[in-house]
Short mmCIF file of C-alpha atoms in Angstrom, two decimals:
data_model
loop_
_atom_site.label_atom_id
_atom_site.label_comp_id
_atom_site.label_asym_id
_atom_site.label_seq_id
_atom_site.Cartn_x
_atom_site.Cartn_y
_atom_site.Cartn_z
CA UNK R 1 34.84 -24.89 129.74
CA UNK R 2 35.19 -24.86 126.10
CA UNK R 3 33.33 -22.98 123.29
CA UNK R 4 32.19 -23.42 119.57
CA UNK R 5 32.55 -20.19 117.41
CA UNK R 6 30.59 -20.35 114.21
CA UNK R 7 31.68 -17.73 111.53
CA UNK R 8 28.65 -16.62 109.23
CA UNK R 9 30.53 -14.79 106.39
CA UNK R 10 27.55 -12.84 104.71
CA UNK R 11 26.25 -9.50 105.18
CA UNK R 12 23.32 -7.53 103.44
CA UNK R 13 25.90 -4.48 102.87
CA UNK R 14 29.25 -3.47 104.02
CA UNK R 15 29.84 -1.35 106.78
CA UNK R 16 32.30 1.26 106.05
CA UNK R 17 34.58 0.75 108.86
CA UNK R 18 34.47 -3.06 108.80
CA UNK R 19 37.39 -5.41 108.08
CA UNK R 20 36.16 -8.54 109.03
CA UNK R 21 35.82 -11.43 106.61
CA UNK R 22 32.18 -11.49 104.80
CA UNK R 23 30.67 -11.54 101.58
CA UNK R 24 27.43 -9.21 100.33
CA UNK R 25 26.59 -12.04 97.85
CA UNK R 26 24.10 -14.75 99.21
CA UNK R 27 24.56 -17.26 96.41
CA UNK R 28 26.62 -19.53 98.33
CA UNK R 29 24.77 -19.26 101.40
CA UNK R 30 23.04 -22.92 101.29
CA UNK R 31 26.23 -24.67 100.40
CA UNK R 32 28.05 -22.52 103.39
CA UNK R 33 25.70 -23.74 105.86
CA UNK R 34 26.03 -27.43 104.99
CA UNK R 35 29.86 -26.86 104.87
CA UNK R 36 29.90 -25.49 108.26
CA UNK R 37 27.93 -28.41 109.53
CA UNK R 38 30.45 -30.60 107.95
CA UNK R 39 33.20 -28.95 109.66
CA UNK R 40 31.63 -29.20 112.90
CA UNK R 41 31.49 -33.13 112.39
CA UNK R 42 34.97 -33.15 111.01
CA UNK R 43 36.46 -31.45 114.20
CA UNK R 44 34.68 -33.41 116.90
CA UNK R 45 37.71 -35.31 117.82
CA UNK R 46 39.29 -32.10 119.04
CA UNK R 47 36.90 -32.19 122.01
CA UNK R 48 36.14 -35.46 122.73
CA UNK R 49 37.51 -34.84 126.21
CA UNK R 50 35.64 -31.32 126.29
CA UNK R 51 32.33 -30.06 127.38
CA UNK R 52 30.86 -27.22 125.42
CA UNK R 53 29.50 -24.34 127.56
CA UNK R 54 29.36 -21.92 124.78
CA UNK R 55 28.05 -21.67 121.26
CA UNK R 56 28.47 -18.33 119.43
CA UNK R 57 27.33 -17.21 115.96
CA UNK R 58 29.56 -14.28 114.78
CA UNK R 59 30.42 -12.60 111.51
CA UNK R 60 29.54 -11.29 109.34
CA UNK R 61 25.78 -10.71 110.18
CA UNK R 62 24.63 -14.42 111.68
CA UNK R 63 21.10 -13.13 111.45
CA UNK R 64 20.96 -13.23 107.77
CA UNK R 65 20.36 -17.16 108.34
CA UNK R 66 16.80 -17.99 108.80
CA UNK R 67 15.95 -19.85 112.26
CA UNK R 68 15.86 -23.27 110.36
CA UNK R 69 19.48 -23.01 109.47
CA UNK R 70 20.41 -21.70 113.00
CA UNK R 71 18.68 -24.45 114.51
CA UNK R 72 20.36 -26.92 112.24
CA UNK R 73 23.70 -25.96 113.16
CA UNK R 74 23.03 -26.09 116.88
CA UNK R 75 21.74 -29.53 116.49
CA UNK R 76 24.89 -30.40 114.78
CA UNK R 77 27.09 -29.36 117.63
CA UNK R 78 24.79 -31.38 120.05
CA UNK R 79 25.15 -34.45 117.65
CA UNK R 80 29.19 -34.36 117.56
CA UNK R 81 29.97 -32.73 120.92
CA UNK R 82 29.16 -33.19 124.65
CA UNK R 83 27.24 -29.86 125.46
CA UNK R 84 26.36 -28.88 129.08
CA UNK R 85 22.92 -28.58 130.23
CA UNK R 86 22.24 -24.85 129.93
CA UNK R 87 24.90 -23.61 127.43
CA UNK R 88 25.26 -20.02 126.23
CA UNK R 89 24.04 -19.59 123.03
CA UNK R 90 24.69 -16.26 121.38
CA UNK R 91 23.34 -14.73 118.18
CA UNK R 92 24.97 -11.81 116.73
CA UNK R 93 22.04 -9.99 115.09
CA UNK R 94 21.37 -6.72 113.11
CA UNK R 95 18.28 -4.72 114.06
CA UNK R 96 16.93 -4.67 110.68
CA UNK R 97 16.89 -8.61 110.82
CA UNK R 98 14.97 -8.41 114.24
CA UNK R 99 11.33 -8.28 113.20
CA UNK R 100 8.69 -8.96 116.02
CA UNK R 101 7.90 -11.97 114.46
CA UNK R 102 11.53 -13.06 114.24
CA UNK R 103 12.26 -12.34 117.64
CA UNK R 104 9.36 -14.37 118.77
CA UNK R 105 10.59 -17.35 116.71
CA UNK R 106 14.14 -17.01 118.10
CA UNK R 107 12.93 -16.97 121.71
CA UNK R 108 11.33 -20.37 120.88
CA UNK R 109 14.60 -21.61 119.77
CA UNK R 110 17.83 -22.97 121.72
CA UNK R 111 19.34 -19.16 121.23
CA UNK R 112 19.21 -17.51 124.75
CA UNK R 113 21.45 -14.46 124.31
CA UNK R 114 21.39 -11.80 121.78
CA UNK R 115 24.27 -9.49 120.63
CA UNK R 116 22.56 -6.78 118.78
CA UNK R 117 24.63 -4.39 116.44
CA UNK R 118 23.14 -1.03 117.27
CA UNK R 119 26.38 1.05 116.89
CA UNK R 120 24.44 4.29 117.23
CA UNK R 121 20.99 5.66 117.74
CA UNK R 122 21.67 8.94 115.67
CA UNK R 123 20.70 8.60 112.07
CA UNK R 124 23.35 10.68 110.46
CA UNK R 125 26.00 8.19 112.25
CA UNK R 126 24.20 5.11 110.85
CA UNK R 127 24.31 6.67 107.37
CA UNK R 128 27.98 7.68 107.63
CA UNK R 129 28.88 4.08 108.75
CA UNK R 130 26.68 2.56 106.00
CA UNK R 131 24.49 0.55 108.41
CA UNK R 132 21.70 -1.64 106.78
CA UNK R 133 19.44 -0.31 109.72
CA UNK R 134 17.97 3.05 110.89
CA UNK R 135 17.41 4.54 114.13
CA UNK R 136 13.84 3.84 114.25
CA UNK R 137 14.73 0.12 113.66
CA UNK R 138 17.11 0.15 116.41
CA UNK R 139 14.79 1.25 119.17
CA UNK R 140 12.06 -1.03 117.62
CA UNK R 141 14.06 -4.03 117.88
CA UNK R 142 15.24 -3.44 121.48
CA UNK R 143 11.70 -2.79 122.52
CA UNK R 144 10.65 -6.07 120.98
CA UNK R 145 13.64 -8.12 122.08
CA UNK R 146 13.53 -6.97 125.85
CA UNK R 147 10.00 -8.63 125.69
CA UNK R 148 11.42 -12.22 125.00
CA UNK R 149 15.16 -12.28 126.02
CA UNK R 150 16.56 -11.28 129.25
CA UNK R 151 20.09 -11.92 128.05
CA UNK R 152 20.83 -9.13 125.44
CA UNK R 153 23.93 -7.18 124.69
CA UNK R 154 24.49 -4.39 122.43
CA UNK R 155 27.11 -2.73 120.49
CA UNK R 156 27.83 1.16 120.58
CA UNK R 157 30.73 3.00 118.80
CA UNK R 158 32.10 5.90 119.97
CA UNK R 159 34.79 8.40 118.76
CA UNK R 160 32.39 9.00 115.53
CA UNK R 161 33.56 12.53 114.10
CA UNK R 162 31.00 14.93 114.84
CA UNK R 163 29.50 13.24 117.80
CA UNK R 164 29.92 15.63 120.76
CA UNK R 165 30.02 14.35 124.24
CA UNK R 166 26.09 15.06 125.05
CA UNK R 167 25.25 13.09 122.01
CA UNK R 168 27.40 10.22 123.24
CA UNK R 169 25.73 10.36 126.62
CA UNK R 170 22.48 10.23 125.14
CA UNK R 171 23.31 7.21 123.14
CA UNK R 172 24.42 5.50 126.33
CA UNK R 173 21.19 6.60 128.05
CA UNK R 174 18.94 5.26 125.34
CA UNK R 175 20.62 2.05 125.56
CA UNK R 176 20.15 2.13 129.59
CA UNK R 177 16.46 3.07 129.27
CA UNK R 178 15.89 -0.23 127.55
CA UNK R 179 17.26 -2.27 130.71
CA UNK R 180 20.07 -3.85 128.57
CA UNK R 181 22.27 -5.86 130.95
CA UNK R 182 25.48 -6.00 128.69
CA UNK R 183 27.07 -3.43 126.55
CA UNK R 184 30.06 -3.88 124.35
CA UNK R 185 31.61 -0.60 123.04
CA UNK R 186 34.52 0.22 120.83
CA UNK R 187 36.07 3.28 119.24
CA UNK R 188 35.68 3.99 115.69
CA UNK R 189 38.92 2.70 114.25
CA UNK R 190 40.26 3.40 110.68
CA UNK R 191 41.54 0.26 109.28
CA UNK R 192 43.23 -0.23 106.07
CA UNK R 193 41.66 -0.87 102.85
CA UNK R 194 38.31 -0.16 104.15
CA UNK R 195 35.67 2.38 102.68
CA UNK R 196 36.01 4.36 105.92
CA UNK R 197 39.89 4.60 105.17
CA UNK R 198 38.94 5.86 101.58
CA UNK R 199 36.56 8.52 102.64
CA UNK R 200 38.88 10.12 104.92
CA UNK R 201 41.65 10.17 102.47
CA UNK R 202 39.54 11.78 100.18
CA UNK R 203 38.32 14.25 102.76
CA UNK R 204 34.45 13.32 102.79
CA UNK R 205 34.71 12.15 106.49
CA UNK R 206 36.67 13.68 109.31
CA UNK R 207 39.34 11.47 110.67
CA UNK R 208 38.40 10.36 114.11
CA UNK R 209 40.20 12.28 116.93
CA UNK R 210 41.94 10.47 119.72
CA UNK R 211 41.14 13.15 122.49
CA UNK R 212 37.38 12.73 121.45
CA UNK R 213 37.42 8.91 122.01
CA UNK R 214 39.17 9.09 125.17
CA UNK R 215 36.43 11.45 126.67
CA UNK R 216 33.82 9.20 125.11
CA UNK R 217 35.54 6.34 126.90
CA UNK R 218 35.71 7.96 130.14
CA UNK R 219 31.96 9.17 130.00
CA UNK R 220 31.14 5.67 129.18
CA UNK R 221 32.94 3.92 132.09
CA UNK R 222 31.52 6.54 134.53
CA UNK R 223 27.94 6.22 133.29
CA UNK R 224 27.61 2.50 133.03
CA UNK R 225 29.53 1.91 136.75
CA UNK R 226 26.92 4.53 137.82
CA UNK R 227 24.22 2.21 136.62
CA UNK R 228 25.40 -0.96 138.02
CA UNK R 229 27.66 -2.38 135.23
CA UNK R 230 30.88 -3.83 136.00
CA UNK R 231 33.45 -3.21 133.57
CA UNK R 232 35.26 -6.57 133.27
CA UNK R 233 36.87 -6.10 130.05
CA UNK R 234 38.24 -2.98 128.24
CA UNK R 235 35.31 -2.89 125.99
CA UNK R 236 32.63 -4.74 127.65
CA UNK R 237 30.47 -4.02 130.50
CA UNK R 238 27.96 -6.47 132.26
CA UNK R 239 25.71 -6.64 135.20
CA UNK R 240 26.45 -9.08 137.78
CA UNK R 241 25.65 -12.47 135.99
CA UNK R 242 25.52 -11.31 132.77
CA UNK R 243 29.23 -11.25 131.37
CA UNK R 244 29.44 -12.79 128.05
CA UNK R 245 30.62 -16.55 128.98
CA UNK R 246 31.90 -16.85 125.29
CA UNK R 247 34.40 -13.94 125.41
CA UNK R 248 35.19 -14.25 128.91
CA UNK R 249 36.49 -17.87 128.05
CA UNK R 250 38.74 -16.29 124.98
CA UNK R 251 40.30 -13.70 127.67
CA UNK R 252 40.97 -16.43 130.27
CA UNK R 253 42.69 -18.80 127.72
CA UNK R 254 39.96 -21.34 127.51
CA UNK R 255 39.88 -24.00 124.56
CA UNK R 256 37.64 -23.15 121.41
CA UNK R 257 37.00 -24.47 117.99
CA UNK R 258 36.29 -21.77 115.29
CA UNK R 259 34.10 -23.19 112.27
CA UNK R 260 33.79 -21.24 109.11
CA UNK R 261 36.03 -19.16 106.94
CA UNK R 262 38.32 -17.01 108.58
CA UNK R 263 37.49 -18.42 112.16
CA UNK R 264 40.25 -19.02 114.65
CA UNK R 265 40.73 -21.80 117.06
CA UNK R 266 42.83 -22.41 120.36
CA UNK R 267 43.66 -25.31 122.23
CA UNK R 268 46.30 -24.09 124.94
CA UNK R 269 49.42 -24.82 122.73
CA UNK R 270 48.53 -23.73 119.30
CA UNK R 271 46.42 -21.44 117.36
CA UNK R 272 44.91 -22.03 114.15
CA UNK R 273 42.87 -19.96 111.53
CA UNK R 274 40.78 -20.90 108.50
CA UNK R 275 41.32 -19.63 105.19
CA UNK R 276 39.46 -16.15 104.66
CA UNK R 277 37.91 -17.00 101.31
CA UNK R 278 34.49 -18.48 101.00
CA UNK R 279 35.16 -20.42 97.71
CA UNK R 280 38.39 -21.86 98.83
CA UNK R 281 36.62 -22.78 102.22
CA UNK R 282 33.84 -24.58 100.45
CA UNK R 283 36.22 -26.49 98.12
CA UNK R 284 38.30 -27.69 100.67
CA UNK R 285 35.45 -28.87 102.97
CA UNK R 286 33.85 -30.65 99.98
CA UNK R 287 37.23 -32.48 99.40
CA UNK R 288 36.96 -33.57 103.25
CA UNK R 289 40.21 -31.32 103.98
CA UNK R 290 40.04 -28.91 106.72
CA UNK R 291 41.28 -25.54 105.55
CA UNK R 292 43.29 -24.45 108.49
CA UNK R 293 46.78 -23.21 109.12
CA UNK R 294 48.10 -23.81 112.58
CA UNK R 295 50.96 -22.23 114.73
CA UNK R 296 52.59 -23.76 117.93
CA UNK R 297 52.76 -21.13 120.63
CA UNK R 298 56.08 -20.35 122.01
CA UNK R 299 56.54 -19.53 125.86
CA UNK R 300 56.86 -15.81 124.81
CA UNK R 301 53.33 -15.88 122.55
CA UNK R 302 51.67 -17.26 125.55
CA UNK R 303 53.24 -14.81 127.81
CA UNK R 304 52.55 -12.03 125.43
CA UNK R 305 48.97 -13.26 125.03
CA UNK R 306 48.27 -13.53 128.71
CA UNK R 307 49.67 -9.88 129.21
CA UNK R 308 47.33 -8.80 126.41
CA UNK R 309 44.30 -10.19 127.94
CA UNK R 310 44.97 -10.15 131.39
CA UNK R 311 45.41 -6.28 131.50
CA UNK R 312 42.23 -6.01 129.46
CA UNK R 313 40.20 -7.62 132.09
CA UNK R 314 39.10 -7.27 135.71
CA UNK R 315 41.22 -10.37 136.50
CA UNK R 316 44.52 -8.62 135.58
CA UNK R 317 48.02 -10.24 135.43
CA UNK R 318 48.95 -12.45 138.34
CA UNK R 319 52.67 -12.09 139.07
CA UNK R 320 52.47 -15.49 140.79
CA UNK R 321 51.33 -17.30 137.58
CA UNK R 322 53.99 -15.34 135.56
CA UNK R 323 56.74 -16.81 137.62
CA UNK R 324 55.19 -20.38 137.86
CA UNK R 325 54.00 -20.77 134.28
CA UNK R 326 56.98 -18.62 132.39
CA UNK R 327 59.83 -18.18 134.90
CA UNK R 328 61.91 -15.76 136.84
CA UNK R 329 63.24 -14.22 133.56
CA UNK R 330 59.70 -13.13 132.49
CA UNK R 331 58.78 -11.98 135.93
CA UNK R 332 61.92 -9.84 136.25
CA UNK R 333 61.20 -8.31 132.79
CA UNK R 334 57.83 -7.72 133.60
CA UNK R 335 58.56 -5.80 136.87
CA UNK R 336 61.26 -3.82 135.16
CA UNK R 337 59.01 -2.74 132.12
CA UNK R 338 55.97 -1.82 134.14
CA UNK R 339 58.08 0.49 136.49
CA UNK R 340 57.38 3.52 134.35
CA UNK R 341 53.71 2.81 133.97
CA UNK R 342 53.77 2.22 138.04
CA UNK R 343 55.45 5.51 138.50
CA UNK R 344 53.13 7.34 136.08
CA UNK R 345 49.78 6.00 137.68
CA UNK R 346 48.97 3.98 134.70
CA UNK R 347 48.82 0.55 136.50
CA UNK R 348 48.89 -0.54 139.93
CA UNK R 349 49.95 -3.79 141.94
CA UNK R 350 47.57 -5.29 144.50
CA UNK R 351 47.83 -8.59 145.95
CA UNK R 352 50.25 -9.33 143.49
CA UNK R 353 48.02 -8.83 140.41
CA UNK R 354 49.11 -6.04 137.92
CA UNK R 355 46.13 -4.00 136.56
CA UNK R 356 45.70 -0.67 134.59
CA UNK R 357 44.44 2.24 136.79
CA UNK R 358 41.21 4.15 135.78
CA UNK R 359 43.77 6.85 134.23
CA UNK R 360 45.44 3.77 132.51
CA UNK R 361 42.54 1.87 130.83
CA UNK R 362 42.27 3.90 127.84
CA UNK R 363 45.89 3.19 127.24
CA UNK R 364 45.72 -0.51 128.03
CA UNK R 365 46.78 -1.83 124.43
CA UNK R 366 49.65 0.31 124.29
CA UNK R 367 50.74 -0.25 127.84
CA UNK R 368 50.62 -4.27 127.13
CA UNK R 369 52.50 -4.03 123.73
CA UNK R 370 55.62 -2.09 126.07
CA UNK R 371 55.40 -5.10 128.48
CA UNK R 372 55.62 -7.91 125.69
CA UNK R 373 58.65 -9.96 125.79
CA UNK R 374 60.03 -9.97 122.12
CA UNK R 375 63.59 -10.78 122.51
CA UNK R 376 63.86 -14.29 124.74
CA UNK R 377 65.33 -17.13 123.23
CA UNK R 378 62.94 -19.98 123.01
#
């Protein structure tokens, strides 16, 4: 299984918490679409022996593209790659872009999965985060989208300053009431150089509290599992047969090509990343040069990535795979480092699979970093 990720580096406005690569100027949008199509063609040799099973439009805000532009880019993937009969084709979209007419148009396109950036159903939260939509638009778009799309995911943010546990429960319940089969949920994180960071530094917004975020996370897990969702990755919950195939491929170490400025790629042995600058990206593509840097992954790099992704998913970390793929030194190190977490009931080992316990899930990233192998000679 392989995937194509297409990064659309444009947004109507900048969300206060976001540190992804995007521009709020649409001046170069037409040129960018042509450049994305050209990069798709330029990189086809990388997948000449692969079958593409997922196409994912991320951003930025991919829904700023019109349907004709989206369909054009999908057709370029089909023209240059072998694509499975029923690929998962996901479009990230914001509620303000999803009018009834737009949803109907999309339902007639090859797009068969929507990932909708709701974040919160509360007006004050949306204003604080500087989202481009309001609460009414969030609910209206879900009402319409569920008429035409079966496979829908929505994003929710927890740990927002001022959000009580009851408010968070209501946010989750509102999503459940629409019958959405997949929910991605993330703690509000203060990234350096974002507007949110500056607003907190100047005292205009309270700093998110870890304890509140931890409580919200436990509420999220409990409510969604009671409603038939499987907690298959730390931040992702899906009903059976509704896991994100695109994201699952990342976590399971499958190959993918990232198209567009700042997009990342992985082929099992090396990682690559495109320049995170729209002008430089366009110039390079126009000169027939791929604007990509690559890094050959060491054994330790691959071990550490497996630890990070494995611990975040229901598939866990296979001790047998550690021994077979990385060797006894790595297995012994992992067993030694994990002892304290086993003693504290933060991880468990069953059937030779290492996984975080319910108690340890919220602490997964910190646990993983303690299990990384940083000093082994390559």
